[in-house]
Coordinates of C-alpha atoms and ligand atoms in Angstrom, one line a residue:
M1251 CA 60.7 146.4 -33.7
A1252 CA 62.9 148.5 -36.1
A1253 CA 65.3 146.6 -38.2
V1254 CA 69.0 146.7 -37.3
R1255 CA 70.7 149.1 -39.7
H1256 CA 74.0 150.2 -38.2
I1257 CA 76.2 148.1 -36.0
L1258 CA 79.3 149.0 -33.9
V1259 CA 81.9 146.3 -34.0
A1260 CA 84.8 146.4 -31.5
G1261 CA 87.9 144.8 -32.9
A1262 CA 89.5 144.6 -36.4
G1263 CA 91.1 141.1 -35.9
I1264 CA 89.6 138.2 -37.8
A1265 CA 86.0 138.3 -36.5
G1266 CA 85.3 142.0 -36.9
P1267 CA 86.3 142.5 -40.6
A1268 CA 84.6 139.2 -41.5
L1269 CA 81.4 140.4 -39.9
A1270 CA 81.7 143.8 -41.7
H1271 CA 81.8 141.8 -45.0
W1272 CA 78.7 139.8 -44.2
L1273 CA 76.8 142.7 -42.7
H1274 CA 77.3 144.6 -46.0
H1275 CA 76.1 141.6 -47.9
H1276 CA 72.9 141.7 -45.9
G1277 CA 72.5 145.5 -46.3
I1278 CA 73.6 146.4 -42.8
A1279 CA 76.2 149.2 -42.2
A1280 CA 79.2 148.6 -39.8
T1281 CA 81.6 150.9 -37.9
V1282 CA 84.6 148.9 -36.7
V1283 CA 86.7 150.4 -33.9
E1284 CA 90.2 149.0 -33.4
R1285 CA 92.5 149.7 -30.5
A1286 CA 95.7 149.3 -32.5
R1287 CA 96.8 152.3 -34.6
E1288 CA 97.4 150.2 -37.7
L1289 CA 97.3 146.7 -39.1
R1290 CA 100.4 144.6 -38.8
A1291 CA 101.5 142.1 -41.4
G1292 CA 102.9 138.6 -40.6
G1293 CA 102.6 137.3 -37.1
Y1294 CA 102.1 133.7 -35.9
A1295 CA 100.5 131.2 -38.2
I1296 CA 96.7 130.4 -37.9
D1297 CA 94.5 127.9 -39.6
V1298 CA 91.3 128.3 -41.7
R1299 CA 89.7 124.9 -41.6
G1300 CA 86.5 123.0 -42.5
A1301 CA 83.4 125.2 -42.7
A1302 CA 85.6 128.3 -42.5
V1303 CA 87.1 127.3 -45.9
D1304 CA 83.6 127.5 -47.3
V1305 CA 83.0 130.9 -45.6
A1306 CA 86.3 132.2 -47.1
E1307 CA 85.3 130.9 -50.6
R1308 CA 81.9 132.7 -50.3
M1309 CA 83.8 135.9 -49.3
G1310 CA 86.0 135.6 -52.4
V1311 CA 89.2 135.5 -50.3
L1312 CA 90.1 131.8 -50.6
D1313 CA 92.6 132.3 -53.5
G1314 CA 94.3 135.1 -51.5
I1315 CA 94.5 132.8 -48.4
R1316 CA 96.0 130.0 -50.5
A1317 CA 98.6 132.4 -52.1
A1318 CA 99.7 133.6 -48.6
A1319 CA 99.7 130.0 -47.1
T1320 CA 102.8 129.1 -45.1
E1321 CA 104.6 126.1 -46.5
V1322 CA 105.8 123.6 -43.9
D1323 CA 106.9 120.2 -45.0
R1324 CA 107.5 118.6 -41.6
I1325 CA 107.1 119.0 -37.8
R1326 CA 110.0 117.4 -36.0
F1327 CA 110.1 116.4 -32.4
V1328 CA 113.8 116.4 -31.5
G1329 CA 116.0 115.3 -28.7
R1330 CA 118.6 117.5 -26.8
R1331 CA 121.2 117.3 -29.6
G1332 CA 118.6 118.1 -32.3
R1333 CA 118.2 114.5 -33.6
D1334 CA 114.7 113.4 -34.7
R1335 CA 112.7 111.4 -32.2
A1336 CA 109.5 111.6 -34.3
V1337 CA 108.4 113.5 -37.4
L1338 CA 104.9 114.5 -38.3
S1339 CA 103.7 115.6 -41.8
P1340 CA 101.2 118.5 -41.7
D1341 CA 99.1 116.4 -44.0
A1342 CA 98.4 114.2 -41.0
L1343 CA 96.6 117.1 -39.3
S1344 CA 94.0 117.9 -41.9
A1345 CA 92.7 116.9 -45.3
P1346 CA 94.7 119.2 -47.6
D1347 CA 91.8 120.9 -49.4
R1348 CA 90.0 121.6 -46.1
A1349 CA 92.7 123.5 -44.2
E1350 CA 95.0 126.4 -45.0
E1351 CA 97.6 127.9 -42.7
L1352 CA 98.8 131.5 -43.1
P1353 CA 100.2 134.4 -41.0
R1354 CA 97.5 136.0 -38.9
G1355 CA 98.4 139.5 -40.1
D1356 CA 98.0 138.5 -43.8
L1357 CA 94.6 137.1 -43.1
V1358 CA 93.5 140.3 -41.3
R1359 CA 94.6 142.3 -44.3
L1360 CA 92.8 140.0 -46.8
L1361 CA 89.6 140.5 -44.7
V1362 CA 89.9 144.2 -44.1
D1363 CA 91.0 145.6 -47.5
P1364 CA 87.9 144.6 -49.5
T1365 CA 85.6 146.0 -46.8
R1366 CA 87.2 149.4 -46.6
D1367 CA 84.9 150.8 -49.3
H1368 CA 81.7 150.2 -47.4
T1369 CA 82.8 150.0 -43.8
E1370 CA 83.9 152.8 -41.5
Y1371 CA 87.1 151.8 -39.7
V1372 CA 88.3 153.8 -36.7
F1373 CA 91.9 152.9 -35.6
G1374 CA 93.6 153.8 -32.4
D1375 CA 90.4 154.1 -30.3
R1376 CA 88.2 151.9 -28.1
V1377 CA 84.8 151.8 -26.5
T1378 CA 84.7 153.1 -22.9
G1379 CA 81.0 152.9 -22.1
L1380 CA 77.8 151.3 -23.4
D1381 CA 74.4 152.7 -22.4
Q1382 CA 71.4 150.6 -23.7
G1383 CA 68.1 152.3 -24.4
P1384 CA 64.9 150.9 -26.0
D1385 CA 65.9 152.0 -29.5
G1386 CA 69.7 151.7 -29.5
V1387 CA 73.0 151.7 -27.6
L1388 CA 74.8 154.9 -26.8
A1389 CA 78.6 154.1 -27.1
T1390 CA 81.3 156.4 -25.7
F1391 CA 84.9 156.2 -26.9
E1392 CA 88.3 157.0 -25.6
H1393 CA 88.8 159.6 -28.4
A1394 CA 85.8 159.8 -30.7
A1395 CA 82.5 161.6 -29.8
P1396 CA 79.6 159.4 -28.4
R1397 CA 77.3 157.8 -31.0
T1398 CA 74.2 155.6 -31.0
F1399 CA 74.0 152.3 -32.8
D1400 CA 71.3 149.7 -33.2
L1401 CA 73.6 146.9 -32.0
V1402 CA 77.1 146.4 -30.6
V1403 CA 79.3 143.4 -31.3
C1404 CA 82.2 142.7 -29.1
A1405 CA 84.9 141.1 -31.4
D1406 CA 87.9 142.4 -29.4
G1407 CA 89.5 139.1 -28.6
L1408 CA 90.0 136.9 -25.5
H1409 CA 90.5 139.8 -23.1
S1410 CA 87.6 141.9 -24.6
S1411 CA 87.1 145.0 -22.6
T1412 CA 83.9 145.8 -24.5
R1413 CA 82.4 142.5 -23.3
A1414 CA 83.3 143.5 -19.8
L1415 CA 81.3 146.7 -20.1
A1416 CA 78.1 144.8 -20.9
L1417 CA 78.5 141.2 -19.8
G1418 CA 80.7 141.4 -16.8
P1419 CA 84.3 140.7 -15.9
E1420 CA 86.5 138.1 -17.6
E1421 CA 87.5 136.1 -14.5
P1422 CA 84.4 133.9 -14.2
L1423 CA 84.4 133.2 -18.0
R1424 CA 87.9 131.9 -18.1
R1425 CA 88.8 128.2 -18.3
F1426 CA 92.5 127.7 -17.8
L1427 CA 93.9 124.8 -19.8
G1428 CA 97.1 124.3 -17.8
G1429 CA 99.7 126.4 -19.4
Y1430 CA 101.3 129.5 -20.8
I1431 CA 102.6 130.2 -24.3
S1432 CA 105.0 132.7 -25.8
I1433 CA 105.7 133.3 -29.5
F1434 CA 108.2 135.9 -30.9
G1435 CA 110.3 136.5 -34.0
V1436 CA 113.9 135.3 -34.0
P1437 CA 116.7 135.5 -36.6
E1438 CA 116.1 133.3 -39.6
E1439 CA 119.3 131.2 -39.1
L1440 CA 117.8 129.8 -35.9
G1441 CA 115.3 127.8 -37.9
T1442 CA 115.4 125.4 -40.9
P1443 CA 113.4 126.4 -44.0
R1444 CA 109.9 124.8 -44.2
E1445 CA 110.2 123.1 -40.9
V1446 CA 108.9 123.3 -37.3
A1447 CA 111.3 121.7 -34.7
L1448 CA 110.0 121.1 -31.2
Y1449 CA 112.0 120.0 -28.1
N1450 CA 110.6 118.9 -24.8
T1451 CA 111.8 118.4 -21.2
P1452 CA 109.1 117.6 -18.7
G1453 CA 106.5 120.3 -18.6
R1454 CA 108.4 122.5 -21.1
L1455 CA 108.4 123.0 -24.8
S1456 CA 110.7 125.1 -26.9
G1457 CA 110.6 125.2 -30.7
V1458 CA 111.3 127.2 -33.8
S1459 CA 109.3 127.4 -37.0
R1460 CA 110.6 128.8 -40.3
T1461 CA 108.2 128.8 -43.2
S1462 CA 108.7 129.9 -46.7
R1463 CA 106.8 133.1 -46.6
T1464 CA 106.7 134.6 -43.2
G1465 CA 110.2 136.0 -43.2
G1466 CA 112.5 135.2 -40.3
A1467 CA 111.7 132.4 -37.9
R1468 CA 109.5 132.3 -34.8
A1469 CA 110.3 130.9 -31.4
L1470 CA 107.6 129.0 -29.5
L1471 CA 107.9 128.5 -25.7
G1472 CA 105.3 126.5 -23.8
L1473 CA 105.0 125.9 -20.1
S1474 CA 102.7 123.4 -18.5
L1475 CA 101.4 124.5 -15.1
R1476 CA 98.5 123.0 -13.1
M1477 CA 97.5 126.4 -11.5
E1478 CA 97.3 129.9 -12.9
N1479 CA 99.9 132.3 -11.4
G1480 CA 98.8 135.6 -13.0
I1481 CA 102.0 136.1 -15.0
D1482 CA 99.9 136.8 -18.1
R1483 CA 98.8 140.0 -16.5
A1484 CA 102.3 141.0 -15.2
G1485 CA 103.7 142.8 -18.4
P1486 CA 106.4 141.8 -20.8
D1487 CA 109.4 142.4 -18.6
A1488 CA 108.1 140.1 -15.8
Q1489 CA 107.0 137.5 -18.4
K1490 CA 110.5 137.4 -20.0
R1491 CA 112.1 137.0 -16.5
A1492 CA 109.7 134.2 -15.8
L1493 CA 110.5 132.5 -19.1
R1494 CA 114.3 132.8 -18.4
T1495 CA 113.8 131.2 -15.0
A1496 CA 111.5 128.4 -16.2
F1497 CA 113.7 127.5 -19.2
D1498 CA 117.1 127.7 -17.3
G1499 CA 118.9 124.5 -18.2
H1500 CA 116.3 123.4 -20.7
G1501 CA 118.9 122.7 -23.4
G1502 CA 118.4 122.2 -27.1
H1503 CA 119.0 125.7 -28.6
T1504 CA 116.6 127.3 -26.1
D1505 CA 119.4 129.6 -24.8
R1506 CA 119.8 131.1 -28.3
L1507 CA 116.0 131.7 -28.5
L1508 CA 116.0 133.4 -25.1
A1509 CA 118.9 135.5 -26.1
A1510 CA 116.9 136.8 -29.1
M1511 CA 113.8 137.5 -27.0
D1512 CA 114.7 141.0 -26.0
Q1513 CA 115.2 142.1 -29.6
A1514 CA 111.9 140.6 -30.8
P1515 CA 109.5 143.3 -32.1
D1516 CA 106.5 141.1 -31.6
F1517 CA 106.8 139.4 -28.2
Y1518 CA 103.6 137.6 -27.4
F1519 CA 102.8 135.9 -24.0
D1520 CA 99.4 134.7 -22.7
S1521 CA 97.8 132.0 -20.6
I1522 CA 96.2 129.1 -22.5
T1523 CA 92.6 129.9 -21.7
Q1524 CA 89.2 129.4 -23.1
I1525 CA 86.2 131.7 -22.8
R1526 CA 82.9 129.9 -21.9
M1527 CA 79.8 132.1 -21.4
D1528 CA 76.3 131.1 -20.1
R1529 CA 74.8 133.7 -22.4
W1530 CA 76.3 135.5 -25.4
S1531 CA 74.0 138.5 -25.5
T1532 CA 72.4 141.1 -23.3
G1533 CA 69.8 143.3 -25.0
R1534 CA 71.6 144.9 -28.0
V1535 CA 75.1 143.7 -27.2
T1536 CA 76.5 140.4 -28.3
V1537 CA 79.9 138.6 -28.6
L1538 CA 81.8 137.2 -31.5
G1539 CA 85.0 135.1 -32.0
D1540 CA 87.5 134.9 -29.2
A1541 CA 85.6 137.5 -27.1
G1542 CA 82.7 135.1 -26.9
Y1543 CA 84.1 131.6 -27.2
C1544 CA 87.9 131.5 -27.5
P1545 CA 88.8 127.9 -27.9
S1546 CA 92.5 128.6 -27.1
P1547 CA 95.5 128.2 -29.5
L1548 CA 95.6 124.5 -28.5
S1549 CA 92.5 123.8 -30.6
G1550 CA 93.8 125.5 -33.7
Q1551 CA 90.2 126.5 -34.4
G1552 CA 89.9 130.1 -33.1
T1553 CA 90.1 131.7 -36.5
S1554 CA 87.6 129.3 -38.0
L1555 CA 85.1 129.9 -35.2
A1556 CA 85.5 133.7 -35.7
M1557 CA 84.9 133.5 -39.4
V1558 CA 82.0 131.1 -39.2
G1559 CA 80.5 133.0 -36.3
A1560 CA 80.6 136.2 -38.3
Y1561 CA 78.8 134.5 -41.2
V1562 CA 76.1 133.0 -39.0
L1563 CA 75.5 136.2 -37.0
A1564 CA 75.1 138.4 -40.1
Q1565 CA 72.9 135.7 -41.8
E1566 CA 70.5 135.7 -38.8
L1567 CA 70.5 139.5 -38.5
G1568 CA 69.7 139.6 -42.2
R1569 CA 66.8 137.2 -41.8
Q1570 CA 64.7 138.9 -39.2
D1571 CA 64.0 142.4 -37.9
D1572 CA 63.8 141.4 -34.3
H1573 CA 67.4 141.5 -33.0
I1574 CA 66.5 139.4 -29.9
C1575 CA 65.3 136.5 -32.1
A1576 CA 68.3 136.9 -34.5
L1577 CA 70.8 136.8 -31.6
A1578 CA 69.0 133.8 -30.1
A1579 CA 69.2 132.0 -33.4
Y1580 CA 72.9 132.9 -33.8
E1581 CA 73.7 131.4 -30.4
A1582 CA 71.6 128.3 -30.9
R1583 CA 73.3 127.4 -34.2
M1584 CA 76.8 128.3 -33.0
R1585 CA 76.9 126.7 -29.5
P1586 CA 77.2 123.0 -30.5
F1587 CA 79.9 123.9 -33.1
V1588 CA 81.8 126.0 -30.6
R1589 CA 81.6 123.3 -27.9
A1590 CA 82.9 120.6 -30.3
N1591 CA 85.8 122.8 -31.3
Q1592 CA 86.6 123.8 -27.7
D1593 CA 86.7 120.2 -26.6
I1594 CA 89.6 119.5 -29.0
A1595 CA 91.9 121.6 -26.8
D1596 CA 91.5 119.5 -23.7
S1597 CA 94.3 117.1 -24.5
G1598 CA 96.5 119.7 -26.2
M1599 CA 98.9 120.5 -23.3
A1600 CA 99.5 116.8 -22.6
F1601 CA 100.5 116.4 -26.3
L1602 CA 102.7 119.5 -26.7
A1603 CA 104.3 119.7 -23.2
P1604 CA 104.0 116.3 -21.4
R1605 CA 104.8 116.6 -17.7
T1606 CA 107.0 113.5 -17.4
R1607 CA 109.8 111.8 -19.4
L1608 CA 107.5 108.8 -19.9
G1609 CA 104.8 111.1 -21.3
I1610 CA 107.3 112.6 -23.8
A1611 CA 108.4 109.2 -24.9
A1612 CA 104.7 108.0 -25.2
R1613 CA 103.9 111.1 -27.3
D1614 CA 106.8 110.5 -29.6
A1615 CA 105.8 106.9 -30.0
L1616 CA 102.3 107.9 -30.9
V1617 CA 103.6 110.4 -33.5
R1618 CA 105.9 107.7 -35.0
A1619 CA 103.0 105.3 -35.2
T1620 CA 100.6 107.8 -36.8
P1621 CA 101.2 106.8 -40.5
L1622 CA 100.7 103.1 -39.6
L1623 CA 97.6 103.7 -37.4
S1624 CA 95.6 106.1 -39.5
G1625 CA 97.2 107.3 -42.7
P1626 CA 97.5 110.9 -43.9
G1627 CA 94.7 113.3 -42.9
R1628 CA 93.3 111.2 -40.1
L1629 CA 95.5 111.8 -37.0
S1630 CA 93.1 114.6 -36.2
S1631 CA 89.9 113.2 -37.6
R1632 CA 88.4 114.6 -34.4
I1633 CA 89.6 118.1 -35.4
A1634 CA 88.4 117.6 -39.0
R1635 CA 84.9 116.4 -37.8
A1636 CA 84.5 119.4 -35.3
A1637 CA 85.6 121.8 -38.0
E1638 CA 82.8 120.7 -40.3
A1639 CA 80.1 120.4 -37.6
I1640 CA 77.8 123.2 -38.7
D1641 CA 75.4 123.7 -41.5
L1642 CA 76.0 127.2 -43.1
D1643 CA 72.8 126.9 -45.1
A1644 CA 70.5 125.9 -42.2
P1645 CA 66.9 127.1 -42.8
A1646 CA 65.6 130.0 -40.7
R1647 CA 63.9 128.9 -37.5
A1648 CA 60.1 129.3 -37.5
Ligands
FAD2300 C1 99.8 132.3 -30.1 C2 98.6 132.0 -30.8 C3 98.5 130.9 -31.7 C4 97.3 130.7 -32.4 N1 97.3 129.6 -33.3 C5 96.2 129.4 -34.0 C6 96.1 128.4 -35.0 O1 97.0 127.7 -35.2 N2 94.9 128.3 -35.6 C7 93.8 129.0 -35.3 O2 92.8 128.9 -35.9 N3 93.9 130.0 -34.4 C8 95.0 130.2 -33.7 N4 95.0 131.1 -32.7 C9 93.8 131.8 -32.4 C10 93.5 132.9 -33.3 O3 94.5 133.9 -33.4 C11 92.2 133.6 -32.7 O4 91.3 132.6 -32.2 C12 91.6 134.4 -33.7 O5 92.5 135.4 -34.1 C13 90.3 135.0 -33.2 O6 89.9 136.2 -33.9 P1 89.2 137.4 -33.2 O7 89.0 138.4 -34.2 O8 88.1 136.9 -32.4 O9 90.2 137.9 -32.1 P2 91.6 138.6 -32.3 O10 92.3 138.1 -33.5 O11 92.3 138.5 -31.0 O12 91.3 140.1 -32.7 C14 90.8 141.0 -31.7 C15 91.1 142.4 -32.2 O13 90.5 143.4 -31.3 C16 91.5 144.4 -31.0 N5 91.2 144.9 -29.6 C17 91.5 144.4 -28.4 N6 90.9 145.1 -27.5 C18 90.2 146.1 -28.1 C19 89.4 147.2 -27.6 N7 89.2 147.4 -26.3 N8 88.8 148.0 -28.5 C20 89.0 147.8 -29.9 N9 89.8 146.8 -30.3 C21 90.4 146.0 -29.5 C22 92.8 143.7 -31.1 O14 93.9 144.6 -31.3 C23 92.6 142.8 -32.3 O15 92.8 143.4 -33.5 C24 96.2 131.4 -32.1 C25 96.2 132.4 -31.1 C26 97.4 132.7 -30.5 C27 97.4 133.8 -29.5

């Protein structure tokens, strides 16, 4: 079996560029095709936690991550008039040296820029067909000419269309976690510096975050629903109408957030969904990051899974010539880690958007009791444990 020398990676989010870095480290060339025409700075805040901090350090980007980190001093759960009902310190969510939060676009740039010298990036294009042969995969593109690669990695996110070409449609892979989420930029004056403020009525969450570095403030709207209603596929106009209806009479300063929604340059809306696949590869095509095992924003671990997955996949491809064995080892090492991190999300909606007034009061009481019960860094000891639950230096399988 010939060694894998040139890999096509779909998606220049977190997983794709991280993989390009580690493939180069192991002497394998990468071409990364990204649907967007250019990279965008800023965006919502994401976490690099646990083993992913070690991966970032080994990549040489940890200092850059720390320099770009958002600075939030407190997360406030407020009542209708904006008074505090419970306040959480971010230190209660992770041990400080094992987690960093930064804007998604800033992390993408930190990962892409150092790889540009050795990686071919193709922006504004996407894979439209994959034809596997015994010696390679013939990929066709919307714009570029067809080319053959030794392996194709689908790193194009939750709704990966490259995955659909080789591993089937998204529908049976989805696990709906009971809600929808929307995030968009709003004028700075709607938020308080270095603070996240969250307000609930049963089944609904509205909030604003304003950090020191992201510029402006961001609105967060969350909606708890038992059944999917397909609105995530309906387009932004229908989604904005649905949010206006759902949040009618919600109170707090939700009306001001909704009023700013139409001017937002970065309106985001999606269902809160995980991807769970029975198999991660077929022949010479495999999945990475959200495309293969999205844990949902509720876990706060999607970025870390993408970075660690990139490290492990490249490590296994660097260890053996037989890509089938390498892909099997990648899946075997990552699966328990992925599962532990996906499981974190199961109670997320009940915490963020409780469905009853009693549930909201119980959540607030729990947050108020946190310093007494567990002390800083341990509220989410389950998150911290899951985030560390992989050995980056595991020996090669015999
Ligand atoms: C609202 C929200 C909040 C989140 N909060 C957190 C958090 O607090 N902590 C955390 O760790 N994670 C969080 N996440 C999750 C995190 O953003 C993802 O898990 C992480 O970005 C996964 O990286 P990825 O590279 O696999 O996918 P993505 O970051 O989604 O990147 C996929 C890339 O592929 C591109 N693409 C899409 N389709 C194609 C195509 N057909 N061809 C080529 N390119 C394509 C996209 O443009 C994108 O650049 C959040 C996610 C959302 C949506």
